[in-house]
Short mmCIF file of C-alpha atoms and ligand atoms in Angstrom, two decimals:
data_model
loop_
_atom_site.label_atom_id
_atom_site.label_comp_id
_atom_site.label_asym_id
_atom_site.label_seq_id
_atom_site.Cartn_x
_atom_site.Cartn_y
_atom_site.Cartn_z
CA UNK A 1 -11.06 -20.83 -24.15
CA UNK A 2 -7.65 -22.57 -24.22
CA UNK A 3 -7.64 -23.59 -20.52
CA UNK A 4 -8.45 -22.13 -17.09
CA UNK A 5 -4.89 -21.14 -16.23
CA UNK A 6 -3.51 -17.61 -16.05
CA UNK A 7 -1.44 -18.34 -19.15
CA UNK A 8 -4.48 -19.83 -20.90
CA UNK A 9 -6.34 -16.59 -20.26
CA UNK A 10 -3.41 -14.53 -21.55
CA UNK A 11 -3.20 -16.63 -24.73
CA UNK A 12 -6.91 -16.11 -25.34
CA UNK A 13 -6.29 -12.38 -24.99
CA UNK A 14 -3.65 -12.60 -27.75
CA UNK A 15 -0.58 -12.28 -25.48
CA UNK A 16 2.54 -13.65 -27.20
CA UNK A 17 4.92 -16.11 -25.49
CA UNK A 18 7.56 -13.38 -25.38
CA UNK A 19 5.19 -10.94 -23.62
CA UNK A 20 4.13 -13.75 -21.30
CA UNK A 21 7.75 -14.31 -20.27
CA UNK A 22 8.16 -10.56 -19.82
CA UNK A 23 5.17 -10.62 -17.45
CA UNK A 24 6.83 -13.51 -15.57
CA UNK A 25 10.00 -11.43 -15.27
CA UNK A 26 7.99 -8.50 -13.90
CA UNK A 27 6.27 -10.79 -11.41
CA UNK A 28 9.64 -12.15 -10.26
CA UNK A 29 10.89 -8.59 -9.74
CA UNK A 30 7.66 -7.53 -8.01
CA UNK A 31 7.81 -10.44 -5.58
CA UNK A 32 11.45 -9.74 -4.80
CA UNK A 33 12.40 -13.31 -5.74
CA UNK A 34 15.64 -12.00 -7.22
CA UNK A 35 17.02 -8.60 -8.05
CA UNK A 36 16.27 -8.46 -11.74
CA UNK A 37 18.40 -6.38 -14.09
CA UNK A 38 16.43 -3.57 -15.77
CA UNK A 39 14.11 -4.86 -18.46
CA UNK A 40 14.56 -3.69 -22.02
CA UNK A 41 11.56 -1.93 -23.57
CA UNK A 42 11.06 -4.82 -25.98
CA UNK A 43 11.02 -7.64 -23.42
CA UNK A 44 13.38 -9.51 -21.13
CA UNK A 45 16.92 -8.35 -20.42
CA UNK A 46 19.53 -9.51 -22.91
CA UNK A 47 21.39 -11.54 -20.30
CA UNK A 48 19.94 -13.49 -17.40
CA UNK A 49 21.95 -15.27 -14.76
CA UNK A 50 21.13 -18.79 -13.57
CA UNK A 51 19.07 -17.69 -10.54
CA UNK A 52 17.04 -15.17 -12.56
CA UNK A 53 16.30 -17.72 -15.26
CA UNK A 54 15.27 -20.32 -12.70
CA UNK A 55 12.94 -17.83 -10.97
CA UNK A 56 11.28 -16.90 -14.26
CA UNK A 57 10.84 -20.59 -15.18
CA UNK A 58 9.32 -21.17 -11.75
CA UNK A 59 6.82 -18.33 -12.18
CA UNK A 60 6.06 -19.32 -15.79
CA UNK A 61 5.24 -22.87 -14.66
CA UNK A 62 2.90 -21.52 -11.96
CA UNK A 63 1.16 -19.24 -14.46
CA UNK A 64 0.69 -22.17 -16.83
CA UNK A 65 -1.08 -24.23 -14.19
CA UNK A 66 -2.73 -21.86 -11.69
CA UNK A 67 -6.20 -20.47 -12.35
CA UNK A 68 -6.81 -16.73 -11.96
CA UNK A 69 -7.30 -15.73 -8.34
CA UNK A 70 -10.76 -14.37 -7.40
CA UNK A 71 -10.64 -11.23 -5.23
CA UNK A 72 -13.39 -9.61 -3.17
CA UNK A 73 -12.49 -6.06 -2.13
CA UNK A 74 -14.44 -4.36 0.66
CA UNK A 75 -14.28 -0.68 1.64
CA UNK A 76 -15.39 0.61 5.03
CA UNK A 77 -14.16 3.73 6.92
CA UNK A 78 -11.66 4.77 4.24
CA UNK A 79 -10.88 7.51 1.75
CA UNK A 80 -10.29 5.15 -1.24
CA UNK A 81 -6.69 6.40 -1.24
CA UNK A 82 -5.32 2.86 -1.06
CA UNK A 83 -7.26 1.83 -4.20
CA UNK A 84 -6.17 5.07 -5.81
CA UNK A 85 -2.51 4.36 -5.00
CA UNK A 86 -2.78 0.87 -6.48
CA UNK A 87 -3.73 2.34 -9.85
CA UNK A 88 -0.23 3.90 -9.81
CA UNK A 89 1.53 0.53 -9.33
CA UNK A 90 3.96 -0.05 -12.13
CA UNK A 91 5.32 -3.54 -11.56
CA UNK A 92 3.29 -5.17 -12.93
CA UNK A 93 0.72 -2.51 -13.83
CA UNK A 94 -2.69 -2.79 -12.20
CA UNK A 95 -4.14 -3.29 -15.68
CA UNK A 96 -2.06 -6.37 -16.39
CA UNK A 97 -2.46 -7.63 -12.83
CA UNK A 98 -6.24 -7.33 -12.93
CA UNK A 99 -6.61 -8.69 -16.42
CA UNK A 100 -4.13 -11.52 -16.24
CA UNK A 101 -3.60 -12.78 -12.70
CA UNK A 102 -6.72 -11.84 -10.74
CA UNK A 103 -10.42 -11.60 -11.30
CA UNK A 104 -11.78 -8.77 -9.18
CA UNK A 105 -15.25 -10.08 -8.40
CA UNK A 106 -16.27 -7.15 -6.18
CA UNK A 107 -14.89 -3.63 -5.72
CA UNK A 108 -17.36 -0.82 -5.11
CA UNK A 109 -15.19 1.96 -6.56
CA UNK A 110 -14.13 0.04 -9.69
CA UNK A 111 -17.45 -1.61 -10.43
CA UNK A 112 -19.98 -0.32 -12.94
CA UNK A 113 -22.85 -1.88 -10.96
CA UNK A 114 -24.31 -0.25 -7.84
CA UNK A 115 -26.96 -0.68 -5.14
CA UNK A 116 -28.76 -4.03 -4.81
CA UNK A 117 -27.24 -5.21 -8.09
CA UNK A 118 -23.63 -5.06 -6.78
CA UNK A 119 -24.61 -6.56 -3.41
CA UNK A 120 -26.28 -9.51 -5.17
CA UNK A 121 -23.24 -10.02 -7.44
CA UNK A 122 -20.99 -10.06 -4.35
CA UNK A 123 -23.11 -12.72 -2.63
CA UNK A 124 -23.03 -14.88 -5.78
CA UNK A 125 -19.23 -14.51 -6.06
CA UNK A 126 -18.76 -15.46 -2.40
CA UNK A 127 -20.81 -18.64 -2.96
CA UNK A 128 -19.12 -19.55 -6.24
CA UNK A 129 -15.56 -19.02 -4.94
CA UNK A 130 -16.06 -20.05 -1.32
CA UNK A 131 -12.74 -21.06 0.20
CA UNK A 132 -10.78 -19.79 -2.83
CA UNK A 133 -11.03 -16.01 -2.92
CA UNK A 134 -8.73 -13.46 -1.32
CA UNK A 135 -10.57 -10.86 0.71
CA UNK A 136 -8.98 -7.39 0.54
CA UNK A 137 -10.17 -4.89 3.15
CA UNK A 138 -9.65 -1.12 2.86
CA UNK A 139 -10.68 1.09 5.79
CA UNK A 140 -11.32 0.54 9.48
CA UNK A 141 -14.42 -1.01 10.99
CA UNK A 142 -16.53 0.94 13.50
CA UNK A 143 -17.65 -1.07 16.51
CA UNK A 144 -19.21 1.60 18.75
CA UNK A 145 -22.97 2.30 19.01
CA UNK A 146 -23.82 -1.21 17.78
CA UNK A 147 -21.37 -0.76 14.87
CA UNK A 148 -23.87 1.61 13.28
CA UNK A 149 -21.45 4.25 11.93
CA UNK A 150 -20.82 2.39 8.68
CA UNK A 151 -23.54 0.32 7.05
CA UNK A 152 -23.90 -0.86 3.44
CA UNK A 153 -27.15 -2.26 2.10
CA UNK A 154 -28.65 -2.06 5.60
CA UNK A 155 -25.93 -4.22 7.21
CA UNK A 156 -23.04 -3.04 9.37
CA UNK A 157 -19.41 -3.14 8.24
CA UNK A 158 -18.66 -5.59 11.05
CA UNK A 159 -21.29 -8.08 9.86
CA UNK A 160 -20.20 -7.71 6.23
CA UNK A 161 -16.52 -8.22 7.14
CA UNK A 162 -17.17 -11.32 9.26
CA UNK A 163 -19.38 -12.89 6.59
CA UNK A 164 -16.81 -12.34 3.81
CA UNK A 165 -13.90 -13.43 6.02
CA UNK A 166 -15.54 -16.73 6.85
CA UNK A 167 -15.33 -18.03 3.27
CA UNK A 168 -12.00 -16.37 2.32
CA UNK A 169 -8.81 -18.33 1.63
CA UNK A 170 -6.72 -15.41 2.93
CA UNK A 171 -7.23 -11.81 3.95
CA UNK A 172 -5.20 -8.74 3.06
CA UNK A 173 -5.70 -5.54 5.08
CA UNK A 174 -4.55 -2.77 2.76
CA UNK A 175 -3.60 0.59 4.29
CA UNK A 176 -3.14 1.79 7.84
CA UNK A 177 -6.92 2.11 8.40
CA UNK A 178 -7.63 -1.60 7.98
CA UNK A 179 -4.23 -2.76 9.33
CA UNK A 180 -4.19 -0.68 12.52
CA UNK A 181 -7.29 1.56 12.59
CA UNK A 182 -5.61 4.54 10.88
CA UNK A 183 -7.14 8.01 10.96
CA UNK A 184 -10.62 6.89 12.10
CA UNK A 185 -9.03 5.30 15.19
CA UNK A 186 -7.06 8.43 16.11
CA UNK A 187 -7.97 9.97 19.46
CA UNK A 188 -10.75 10.36 20.48
CA UNK A 189 -11.77 7.54 18.12
CA UNK A 190 -15.44 8.59 17.93
CA UNK A 191 -16.64 5.47 16.11
CA UNK A 192 -14.57 3.02 18.20
CA UNK A 193 -12.83 2.04 14.96
CA UNK A 194 -11.10 -1.35 14.86
CA UNK A 195 -8.60 -3.02 12.54
CA UNK A 196 -9.22 -6.28 10.68
CA UNK A 197 -7.03 -8.26 13.08
CA UNK A 198 -8.99 -6.82 16.03
CA UNK A 199 -12.07 -8.61 14.67
CA UNK A 200 -10.81 -11.57 12.66
CA UNK A 201 -8.62 -13.93 14.64
CA UNK A 202 -9.17 -17.32 13.01
CA UNK A 203 -7.77 -16.60 9.50
CA UNK A 204 -4.36 -15.54 8.16
CA UNK A 205 -4.35 -11.74 7.71
CA UNK A 206 -1.55 -9.89 5.95
CA UNK A 207 -1.23 -6.22 6.89
CA UNK A 208 0.04 -3.87 4.20
CA UNK A 209 0.04 -0.58 6.13
CA UNK A 210 0.86 2.90 4.89
CA UNK A 211 -1.35 5.87 4.19
CA UNK A 212 -1.56 4.84 1.47
CA UNK A 213 0.77 1.82 1.28
CA UNK A 214 3.38 1.31 -1.42
CA UNK A 215 1.35 -0.35 -4.19
CA UNK A 216 4.23 -2.66 -5.14
CA UNK A 217 3.97 -4.35 -1.72
CA UNK A 218 0.33 -5.26 -2.36
CA UNK A 219 1.10 -6.41 -5.91
CA UNK A 220 3.89 -8.65 -4.61
CA UNK A 221 1.84 -10.29 -1.86
CA UNK A 222 -1.20 -11.02 -3.99
CA UNK A 223 0.87 -12.23 -6.97
CA UNK A 224 2.78 -14.55 -4.62
CA UNK A 225 -0.48 -16.00 -3.30
CA UNK A 226 -2.00 -16.28 -6.77
CA UNK A 227 0.95 -18.22 -8.11
CA UNK A 228 2.07 -20.33 -5.18
CA UNK A 229 -0.94 -20.46 -2.84
CA UNK A 230 1.07 -19.36 0.20
CA UNK A 231 1.65 -16.04 1.92
CA UNK A 232 5.12 -14.53 2.17
CA UNK A 233 7.12 -14.28 5.41
CA UNK A 234 5.59 -11.75 7.84
CA UNK A 235 6.91 -9.69 10.78
CA UNK A 236 5.29 -9.58 14.22
CA UNK A 237 2.74 -6.99 12.99
CA UNK A 238 1.78 -9.30 10.08
CA UNK A 239 3.60 -7.14 7.52
CA UNK A 240 5.54 -8.80 4.65
CA UNK A 241 9.22 -8.84 5.67
CA UNK A 242 10.42 -8.16 2.13
CA UNK A 243 8.91 -4.67 2.30
CA UNK A 244 8.73 -3.89 6.03
CA UNK A 245 11.91 -5.59 7.25
CA UNK A 246 13.94 -2.36 7.41
CA UNK A 247 13.25 1.20 8.56
CA UNK A 248 12.95 4.22 6.27
CA UNK A 249 16.00 5.55 8.14
CA UNK A 250 18.05 2.42 7.20
CA UNK A 251 17.91 3.31 3.52
CA UNK A 252 17.30 7.08 3.57
CA UNK A 253 19.26 9.24 1.16
CA UNK A 254 19.68 11.87 3.95
CA UNK A 255 21.34 9.34 6.27
CA UNK A 256 24.90 10.66 5.72
CA UNK A 257 23.72 14.05 7.06
CA UNK A 258 22.21 12.34 10.10
CA UNK A 259 25.53 10.62 10.77
CA UNK A 260 27.39 13.90 10.27
CA UNK A 261 25.04 15.70 12.71
CA UNK A 262 23.71 18.05 10.03
CA UNK A 263 20.01 18.77 10.64
CA UNK A 264 17.46 21.15 9.15
CA UNK A 265 15.91 23.12 12.04
CA UNK A 266 13.10 24.84 10.14
CA UNK A 267 11.47 24.16 6.79
CA UNK A 268 13.10 27.20 5.22
CA UNK A 269 16.58 27.31 6.70
CA UNK A 270 19.82 26.59 4.89
CA UNK A 271 19.83 22.97 6.09
CA UNK A 272 16.41 22.35 4.54
CA UNK A 273 17.57 23.84 1.25
CA UNK A 274 20.76 21.74 1.33
CA UNK A 275 18.82 18.50 1.89
CA UNK A 276 20.03 17.84 5.44
CA UNK A 277 18.44 15.34 7.80
CA UNK A 278 14.86 16.11 8.90
CA UNK A 279 15.09 14.37 12.28
CA UNK A 280 14.83 17.59 14.26
CA UNK A 281 11.71 18.50 12.28
CA UNK A 282 10.00 15.40 13.67
CA UNK A 283 11.00 12.74 11.11
CA UNK A 284 9.83 9.29 12.25
CA UNK A 285 12.06 7.41 9.78
CA UNK A 286 14.22 5.76 12.48
CA UNK A 287 11.19 3.95 13.98
CA UNK A 288 9.16 3.38 10.81
CA UNK A 289 9.40 0.08 8.96
CA UNK A 290 8.63 0.59 5.27
CA UNK A 291 10.35 0.38 1.87
CA UNK A 292 9.64 3.94 0.66
CA UNK A 293 13.31 4.93 0.72
CA UNK A 294 14.25 2.14 -1.70
CA UNK A 295 11.16 1.55 -3.89
CA UNK A 296 9.85 5.14 -3.73
CA UNK A 297 6.64 6.32 -5.38
CA UNK A 298 5.51 7.05 -8.93
CA UNK A 299 7.83 4.62 -10.68
CA UNK A 300 10.68 5.28 -8.26
CA UNK A 301 10.51 9.07 -8.68
CA UNK A 302 10.46 10.22 -5.04
CA UNK A 303 9.18 9.64 -1.49
CA UNK A 304 8.20 12.03 1.33
CA UNK A 305 11.69 12.55 2.80
CA UNK A 306 13.19 13.11 -0.66
CA UNK A 307 10.50 15.76 -1.20
CA UNK A 308 11.50 17.64 1.98
CA UNK A 309 8.74 16.16 4.13
CA UNK A 310 9.66 14.29 7.33
CA UNK A 311 8.39 10.72 7.52
CA UNK A 312 5.10 10.63 9.48
CA UNK A 313 5.45 6.94 10.35
CA UNK A 314 2.40 6.04 8.25
CA UNK A 315 3.12 2.29 8.26
CA UNK A 316 3.13 2.03 12.07
CA UNK A 317 0.20 1.63 14.52
CA UNK A 318 -1.30 4.83 15.98
CA UNK A 319 0.83 7.11 13.80
CA UNK A 320 -1.73 9.92 13.79
CA UNK A 321 -1.65 10.14 17.58
CA UNK A 322 2.16 9.96 17.42
CA UNK A 323 1.97 13.39 15.85
CA UNK A 324 4.59 13.03 13.11
CA UNK A 325 6.25 16.29 12.26
CA UNK A 326 3.12 18.27 13.19
CA UNK A 327 4.04 17.78 16.84
CA UNK A 328 7.78 17.34 16.50
CA UNK A 329 8.83 20.36 14.45
CA UNK A 330 10.93 22.90 16.25
CA UNK A 331 9.40 25.98 14.57
CA UNK A 332 5.87 26.71 15.84
CA UNK A 333 3.09 26.73 13.27
CA UNK A 334 1.82 30.17 12.30
CA UNK A 335 -1.43 31.11 13.97
CA UNK A 336 -4.23 30.90 11.38
CA UNK A 337 -6.97 33.46 10.91
CA UNK A 338 -10.40 32.55 12.32
CA UNK A 339 -11.83 32.10 8.81
CA UNK A 340 -9.14 29.60 7.84
CA UNK A 341 -9.56 27.74 11.11
CA UNK A 342 -13.31 27.49 10.71
CA UNK A 343 -13.16 26.11 7.21
CA UNK A 344 -10.07 23.96 7.12
CA UNK A 345 -9.67 22.31 10.52
CA UNK A 346 -6.41 21.06 11.95
CA UNK A 347 -5.05 19.24 8.88
CA UNK A 348 -5.82 22.18 6.64
CA UNK A 349 -4.00 24.48 9.06
CA UNK A 350 -0.85 22.42 8.93
CA UNK A 351 -0.95 22.35 5.13
CA UNK A 352 -1.58 26.11 5.08
CA UNK A 353 1.41 26.67 7.34
CA UNK A 354 3.54 24.43 5.12
CA UNK A 355 2.50 26.42 2.03
CA UNK A 356 3.32 29.66 3.82
CA UNK A 357 6.76 28.28 4.68
CA UNK A 358 7.30 27.26 1.04
CA UNK A 359 6.23 30.69 -0.21
CA UNK A 360 8.60 32.31 2.27
CA UNK A 361 11.47 30.04 1.19
CA UNK A 362 10.80 30.92 -2.47
CA UNK A 363 10.83 34.63 -1.58
CA UNK A 364 14.11 34.21 0.28
CA UNK A 365 15.61 32.28 -2.65
CA UNK A 366 14.51 35.04 -5.05
CA UNK A 367 16.21 37.61 -2.82
FE1 SF4 B 1 -7.11 6.53 3.03
FE2 SF4 B 1 -4.79 6.31 4.34
FE3 SF4 B 1 -6.90 4.92 5.19
FE4 SF4 B 1 -5.74 4.23 2.87
S1 SF4 B 1 -4.82 4.13 4.90
S2 SF4 B 1 -7.96 4.44 3.23
S3 SF4 B 1 -5.06 6.25 2.10
S4 SF4 B 1 -6.73 7.20 5.14
FE1 SF4 B 2 16.55 9.24 9.14
FE2 SF4 B 2 14.56 10.94 8.66
FE3 SF4 B 2 17.05 11.82 8.76
FE4 SF4 B 2 16.24 10.31 6.72
S1 SF4 B 2 15.52 12.38 7.22
S2 SF4 B 2 18.15 10.11 7.84
S3 SF4 B 2 14.81 8.91 7.77
S4 SF4 B 2 15.87 10.91 10.48
FE1 F3S B 3 4.80 6.91 5.05
FE2 F3S B 3 7.11 7.68 6.02
FE3 F3S B 3 7.01 6.34 3.78
S1 F3S B 3 5.23 8.86 5.98
S2 F3S B 3 5.10 7.00 2.84
S3 F3S B 3 6.41 5.59 5.80
S4 F3S B 3 8.41 8.00 4.26
#
């Protein structure tokens, strides 16, 4: 092996200097260090200004000296949606991030090992990288009934979290469940679910909420820590300012309609078809801090409001109990049949009603 640095690892993997610099450029863009011009397919942009060049040099230097960052990823009361979303990150891709900048020492869903084998490997990694690893937590932690609702390898989530947190250099709570309690904490909170910051108070914790969160926000925070050993600037809810400093409403493409007082009143009226503001259908964009309206999802393709869905406020505490558009919409949901109700439950009902509305809109359009 050439050396222990991130660049050393990349060289051993056969990455050329040009591709290395391209990766540095992607990292600069991902961390929001400067607004990079679009990259050409073959590498860096043809022209770079002074600030962009300096930022890339800065990142390249860090990659040439910093070792790869060990990561231990724990999952508790979650749906694995946050991990799933991360596999859609495109800047840099999860593949390049995992292979080049981080070493994921433990992740239940991504690991080939299972049972006692994976638990033993996790213990060994925690010893080997004590004080160096970043602990990533996905899912909330149950504390009721002696914390018995979630146990892995015979130990409760609370015990596992506290043990891993003790030796971590920093902690990232990914998703609303671990940041604020998320769906498991919604009323009546049967497991007395808690967030990471409810239980860990003596270590820096970065919250990256969302359900799931924008993957680029996670990529930026962890790349920043891997390269410079410090966490980015946070807001009062421990969210990185670069991504949660403005509301969805601040940058929403429907904002001109809001200002003009043009609102959709049902999901299939003329306003909805014309792309008018969804505020009167319960949109929480004005009180939700997140970067969806600018970064968007799936390589910048779209985000909920662009796809005719009011913002639910998924990056804010207690958003499920806030009701989102399910409580705020002006048109009442259609009453479901008993069979549907029995099988699907409340969430299924809302989706069913949404599909019915879409079908109706299509029928109207056809007419
Ligand atoms: Fe799943 Fe949402 Fe919780 Fe992430 S925040 S684990 S996507 S329920
Ligand atoms: Fe604001 Fe929502 Fe209207 Fe967009 S759709 S302008 S976020 S209220
Ligand atoms: Fe969540 Fe609202 Fe963005 S629901 S994904 S914060 S538009």
